[in-house]
Short mmCIF file of C-alpha atoms in Angstrom, two decimals:
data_model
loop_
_atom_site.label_atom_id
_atom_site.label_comp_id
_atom_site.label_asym_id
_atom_site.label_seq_id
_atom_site.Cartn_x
_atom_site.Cartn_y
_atom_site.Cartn_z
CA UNK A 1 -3.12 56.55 8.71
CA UNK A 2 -2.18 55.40 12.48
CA UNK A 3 1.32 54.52 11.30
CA UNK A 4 1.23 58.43 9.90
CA UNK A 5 -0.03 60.13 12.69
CA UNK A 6 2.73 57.75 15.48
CA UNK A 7 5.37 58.05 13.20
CA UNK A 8 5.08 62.58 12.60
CA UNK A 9 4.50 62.17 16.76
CA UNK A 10 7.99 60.55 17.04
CA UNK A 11 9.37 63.23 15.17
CA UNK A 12 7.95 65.84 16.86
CA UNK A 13 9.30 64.14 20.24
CA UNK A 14 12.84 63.94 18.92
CA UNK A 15 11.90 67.63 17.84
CA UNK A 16 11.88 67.99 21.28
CA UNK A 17 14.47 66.35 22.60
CA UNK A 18 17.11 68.03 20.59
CA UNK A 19 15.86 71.00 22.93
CA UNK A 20 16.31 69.50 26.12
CA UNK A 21 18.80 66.51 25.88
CA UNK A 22 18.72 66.18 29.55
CA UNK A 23 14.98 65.22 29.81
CA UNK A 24 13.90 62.87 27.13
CA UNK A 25 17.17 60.92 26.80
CA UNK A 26 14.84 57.43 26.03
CA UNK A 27 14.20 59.13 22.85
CA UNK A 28 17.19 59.93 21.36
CA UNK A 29 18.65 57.57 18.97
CA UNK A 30 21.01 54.98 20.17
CA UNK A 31 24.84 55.93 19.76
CA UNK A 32 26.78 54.82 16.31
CA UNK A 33 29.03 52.18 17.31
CA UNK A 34 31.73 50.51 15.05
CA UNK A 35 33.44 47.25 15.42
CA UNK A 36 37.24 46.78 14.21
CA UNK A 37 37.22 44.09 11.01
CA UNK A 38 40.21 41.61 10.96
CA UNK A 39 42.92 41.04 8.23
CA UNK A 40 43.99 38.32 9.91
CA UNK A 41 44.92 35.03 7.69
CA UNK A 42 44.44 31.34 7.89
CA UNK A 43 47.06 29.45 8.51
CA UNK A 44 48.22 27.56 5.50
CA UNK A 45 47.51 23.73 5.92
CA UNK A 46 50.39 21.85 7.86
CA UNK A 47 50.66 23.70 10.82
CA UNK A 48 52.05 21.18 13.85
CA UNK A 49 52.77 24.11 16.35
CA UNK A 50 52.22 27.19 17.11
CA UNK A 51 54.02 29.71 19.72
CA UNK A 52 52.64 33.36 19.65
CA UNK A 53 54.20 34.23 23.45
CA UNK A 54 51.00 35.86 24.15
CA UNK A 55 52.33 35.41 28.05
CA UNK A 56 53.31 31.77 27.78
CA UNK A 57 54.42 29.39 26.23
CA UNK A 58 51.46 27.47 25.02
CA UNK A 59 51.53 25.30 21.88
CA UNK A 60 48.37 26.37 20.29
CA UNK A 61 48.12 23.63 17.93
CA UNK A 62 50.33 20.72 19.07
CA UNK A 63 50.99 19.25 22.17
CA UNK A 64 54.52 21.14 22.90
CA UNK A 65 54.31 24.06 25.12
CA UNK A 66 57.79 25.79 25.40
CA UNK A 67 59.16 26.16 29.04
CA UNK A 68 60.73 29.86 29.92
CA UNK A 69 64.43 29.70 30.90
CA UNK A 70 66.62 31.99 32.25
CA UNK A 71 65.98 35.82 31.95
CA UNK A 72 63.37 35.24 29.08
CA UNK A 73 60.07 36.52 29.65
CA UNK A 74 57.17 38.53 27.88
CA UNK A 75 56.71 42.25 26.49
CA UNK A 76 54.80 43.91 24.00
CA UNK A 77 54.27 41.88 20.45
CA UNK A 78 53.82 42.63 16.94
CA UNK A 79 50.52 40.59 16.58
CA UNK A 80 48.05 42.07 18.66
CA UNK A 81 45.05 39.91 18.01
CA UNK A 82 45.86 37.22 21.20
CA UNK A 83 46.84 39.41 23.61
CA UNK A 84 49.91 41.41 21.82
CA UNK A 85 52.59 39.96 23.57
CA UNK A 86 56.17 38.50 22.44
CA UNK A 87 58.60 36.40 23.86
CA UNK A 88 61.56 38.91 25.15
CA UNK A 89 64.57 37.48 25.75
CA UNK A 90 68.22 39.64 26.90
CA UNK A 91 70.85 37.71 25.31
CA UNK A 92 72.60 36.23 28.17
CA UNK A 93 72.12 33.30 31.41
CA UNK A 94 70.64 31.12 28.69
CA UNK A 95 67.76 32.82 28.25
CA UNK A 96 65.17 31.16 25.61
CA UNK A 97 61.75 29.11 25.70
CA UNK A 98 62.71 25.58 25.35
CA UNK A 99 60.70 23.27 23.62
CA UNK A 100 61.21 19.43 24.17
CA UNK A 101 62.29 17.23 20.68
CA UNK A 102 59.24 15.28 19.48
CA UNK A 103 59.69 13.31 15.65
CA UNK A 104 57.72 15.62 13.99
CA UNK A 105 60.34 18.87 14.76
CA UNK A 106 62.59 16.01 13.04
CA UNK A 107 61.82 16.38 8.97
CA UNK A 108 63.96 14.09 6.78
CA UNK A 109 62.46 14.57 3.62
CA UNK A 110 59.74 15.81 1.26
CA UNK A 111 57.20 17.55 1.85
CA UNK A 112 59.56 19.13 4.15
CA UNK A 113 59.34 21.66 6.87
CA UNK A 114 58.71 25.37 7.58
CA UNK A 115 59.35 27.70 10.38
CA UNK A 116 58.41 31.15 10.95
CA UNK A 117 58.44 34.48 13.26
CA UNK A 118 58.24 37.97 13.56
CA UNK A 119 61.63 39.27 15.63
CA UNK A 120 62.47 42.50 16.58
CA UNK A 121 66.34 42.75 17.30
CA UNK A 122 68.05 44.78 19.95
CA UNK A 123 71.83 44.45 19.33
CA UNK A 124 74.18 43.25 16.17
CA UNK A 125 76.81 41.91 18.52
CA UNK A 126 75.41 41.22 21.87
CA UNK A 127 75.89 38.37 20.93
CA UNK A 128 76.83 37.81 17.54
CA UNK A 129 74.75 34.77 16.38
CA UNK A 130 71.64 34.92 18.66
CA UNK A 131 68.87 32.58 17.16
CA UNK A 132 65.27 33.71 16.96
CA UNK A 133 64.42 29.57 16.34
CA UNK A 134 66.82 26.97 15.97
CA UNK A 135 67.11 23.03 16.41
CA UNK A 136 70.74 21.61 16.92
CA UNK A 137 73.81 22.69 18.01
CA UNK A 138 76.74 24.28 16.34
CA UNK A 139 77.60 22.04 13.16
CA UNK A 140 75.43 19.63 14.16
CA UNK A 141 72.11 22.04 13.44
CA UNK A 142 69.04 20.73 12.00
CA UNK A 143 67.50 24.18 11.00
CA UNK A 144 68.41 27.97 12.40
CA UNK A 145 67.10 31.38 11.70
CA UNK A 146 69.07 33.51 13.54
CA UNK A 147 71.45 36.89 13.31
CA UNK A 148 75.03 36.89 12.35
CA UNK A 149 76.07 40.61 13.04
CA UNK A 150 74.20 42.63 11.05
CA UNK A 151 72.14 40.15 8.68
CA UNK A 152 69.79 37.66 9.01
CA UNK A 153 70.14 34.20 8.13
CA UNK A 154 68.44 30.97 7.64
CA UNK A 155 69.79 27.74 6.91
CA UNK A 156 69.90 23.93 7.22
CA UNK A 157 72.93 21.72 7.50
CA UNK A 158 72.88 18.68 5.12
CA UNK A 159 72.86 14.91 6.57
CA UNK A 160 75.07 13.52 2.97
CA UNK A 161 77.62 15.87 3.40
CA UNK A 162 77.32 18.02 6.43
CA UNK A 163 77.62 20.95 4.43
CA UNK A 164 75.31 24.21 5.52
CA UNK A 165 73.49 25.83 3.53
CA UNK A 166 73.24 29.28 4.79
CA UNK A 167 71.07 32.42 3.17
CA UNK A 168 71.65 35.93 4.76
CA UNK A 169 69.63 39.34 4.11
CA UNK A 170 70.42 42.53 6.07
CA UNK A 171 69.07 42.82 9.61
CA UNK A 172 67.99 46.26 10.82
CA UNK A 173 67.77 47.03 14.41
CA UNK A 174 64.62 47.39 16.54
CA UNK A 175 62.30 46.73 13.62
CA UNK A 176 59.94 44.06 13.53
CA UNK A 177 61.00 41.49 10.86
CA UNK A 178 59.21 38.59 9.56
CA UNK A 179 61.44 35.64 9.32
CA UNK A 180 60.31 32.12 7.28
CA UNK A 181 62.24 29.20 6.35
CA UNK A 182 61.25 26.51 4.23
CA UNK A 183 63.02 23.18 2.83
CA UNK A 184 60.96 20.69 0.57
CA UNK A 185 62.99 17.90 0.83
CA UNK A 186 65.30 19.62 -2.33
CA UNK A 187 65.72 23.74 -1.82
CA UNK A 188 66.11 25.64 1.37
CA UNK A 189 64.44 29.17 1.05
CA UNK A 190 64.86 32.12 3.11
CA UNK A 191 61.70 34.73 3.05
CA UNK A 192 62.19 38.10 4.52
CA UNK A 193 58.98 40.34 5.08
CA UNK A 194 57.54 38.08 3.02
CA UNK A 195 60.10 38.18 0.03
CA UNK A 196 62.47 35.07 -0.98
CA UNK A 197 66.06 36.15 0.14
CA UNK A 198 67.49 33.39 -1.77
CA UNK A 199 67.44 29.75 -2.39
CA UNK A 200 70.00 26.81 -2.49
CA UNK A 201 69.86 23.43 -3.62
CA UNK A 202 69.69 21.01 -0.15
CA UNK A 203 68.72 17.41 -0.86
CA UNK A 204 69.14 16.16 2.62
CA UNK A 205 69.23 17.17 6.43
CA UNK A 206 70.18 16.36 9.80
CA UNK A 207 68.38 15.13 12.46
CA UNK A 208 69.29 16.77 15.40
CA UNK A 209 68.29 14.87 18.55
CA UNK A 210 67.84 17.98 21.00
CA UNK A 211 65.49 20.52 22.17
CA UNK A 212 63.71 23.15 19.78
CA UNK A 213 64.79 26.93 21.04
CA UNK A 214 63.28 29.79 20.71
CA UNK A 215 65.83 32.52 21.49
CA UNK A 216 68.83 30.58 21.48
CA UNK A 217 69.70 27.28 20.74
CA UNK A 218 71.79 24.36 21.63
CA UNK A 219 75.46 25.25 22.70
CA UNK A 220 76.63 22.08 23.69
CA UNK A 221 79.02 21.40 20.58
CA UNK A 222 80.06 25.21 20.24
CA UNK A 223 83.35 26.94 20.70
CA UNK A 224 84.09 27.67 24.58
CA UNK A 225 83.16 30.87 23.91
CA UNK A 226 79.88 30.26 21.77
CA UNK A 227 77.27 32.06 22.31
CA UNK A 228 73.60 31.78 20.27
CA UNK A 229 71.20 33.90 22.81
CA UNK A 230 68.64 36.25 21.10
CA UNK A 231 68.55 39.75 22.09
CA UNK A 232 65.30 41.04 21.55
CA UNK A 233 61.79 39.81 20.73
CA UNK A 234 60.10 36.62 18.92
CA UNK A 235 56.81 36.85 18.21
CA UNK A 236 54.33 34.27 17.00
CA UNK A 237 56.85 31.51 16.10
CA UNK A 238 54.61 28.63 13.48
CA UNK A 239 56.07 24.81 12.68
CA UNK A 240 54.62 23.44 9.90
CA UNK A 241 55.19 19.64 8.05
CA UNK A 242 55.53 20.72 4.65
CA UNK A 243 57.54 23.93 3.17
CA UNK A 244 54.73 26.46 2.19
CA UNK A 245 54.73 28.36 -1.20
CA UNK A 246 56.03 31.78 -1.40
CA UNK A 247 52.53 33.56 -1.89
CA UNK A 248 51.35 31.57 1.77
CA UNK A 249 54.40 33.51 3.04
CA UNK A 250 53.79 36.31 1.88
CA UNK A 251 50.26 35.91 2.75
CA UNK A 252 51.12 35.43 6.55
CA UNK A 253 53.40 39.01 6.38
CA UNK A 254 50.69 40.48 4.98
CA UNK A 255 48.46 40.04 7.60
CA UNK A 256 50.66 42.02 9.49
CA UNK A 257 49.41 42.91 13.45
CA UNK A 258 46.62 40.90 12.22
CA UNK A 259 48.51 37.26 12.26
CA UNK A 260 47.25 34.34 11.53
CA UNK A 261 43.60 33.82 12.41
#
């Protein structure tokens, strides 16, 4: 009967209140709020290093943070859950974030290797083959994703025979893109938005003894005139020791602005 009587007194307060909002505010309910919920994914097992530019270049995982060069700095990301920023990088004075060589950015055989990124291009030709992530200079590569004009490619160059093998898909400009290439000690694939571009048979690879870049890569074996900066943005750039399935790929693409968690 007490619990009665309080409980048809609070209504007839709150009665009240929707009268005169001003003077019983303590009795008003408390305001509806709603948090955001996540998509983001796990990261498939593996992972040795993790870049997301969120304003530096901070391994998040290993022990490899990537020092800024040249023109390259920081703008707005794809992945907003760390801080929504990207690595942004102009295309030119060597601009890229430079990441020292350590053995295991070195994979010589099964289970492999995968690298990944969201990248938002700027330009087709300016320059021509600007790399979002690549290890090792020109014919002497270890593993690329980059541009070549207007498509995409990923690729590794063999250690038997020094033969590339190179898989392109059309580029689009100024649209975020997510990039993944995988090699399991026998087939190179190339994922774009989270589909498989193509495949090749690759039963070897080189070890490249240089710095990882991300944005460009090594030009030291080049033509005179060679010229691998990125123009545009690279965002949340993973390294893993094993090539990951296509449905973890696609799983990661998914995800979206979420990322990985």
């Amino acid at each position: 009967m007490r619990r009665l009587t309080v409980l048809a007194l609070g209504v007839l307060l709150f009665d009240a209140c929707i009268l005169a909002l001003d003077a019983c505010s303590d009795f008003l309910p408390l305001p509806i709020t709603t948090t955001s919920t996540t998509d983001c994914v796990a990261p498939p097992s593996g992972l040795l290093h993790w870049w997301t530019g969120d304003g530096s270049g901070h391994d998040l995982v290993g022990h490899s943070d990537a020092v800024m060069v040249g023109n390259a700095g920081f703008s707005s990301g794809y992945v907003t859950s760390r801080g929504g920023q990207a690595f942004s990088f102009d295309g030119s004075s060597g601009s890229m974030a430079r990441v020292d060589d350590t053995p295991d950015l070195n994979p010589s055989g099964p289970p492999g290797f995968t690298v990944d990124a969201w990248a938002k291009l700027h330009d087709f030709f300016q320059p021509n083959n600007g790399a979002v992530v690549g290890k090792g200079a020109a014919y002497a590569e270890a593993y690329v994703i980059d541009h070549n004009g207007s498509v995409w490619r990923g690729f590794i160059r063999q250690a038997d025979n020094n033969q590339a093998a190179v898989i392109a898909a059309p580029a689009s400009i100024d649209v975020w893109t997510h990039l993944a290439l995988t090699w399991d000690g026998f087939t190179v694939r190339f994922y774009v938005n989270g589909a498989e571009a193509g495949s090749l048979v690759a039963t070897s690879i080189r070890v490249a003894d240089t710095w990882l870049g991300i944005g460009r890569r090594d030009e030291s074996l080049g033509p005179p005139a060679s010229d691998f900066e990125f123009n545009g943005l690279v965002d949340e750039v993973g390294y893993w020791g094993r090539a990951l399935t296509g449905a973890e790929v696609r799983a990661i693409y998914n995800a979206g602005k979420a990322g990985k968690c």
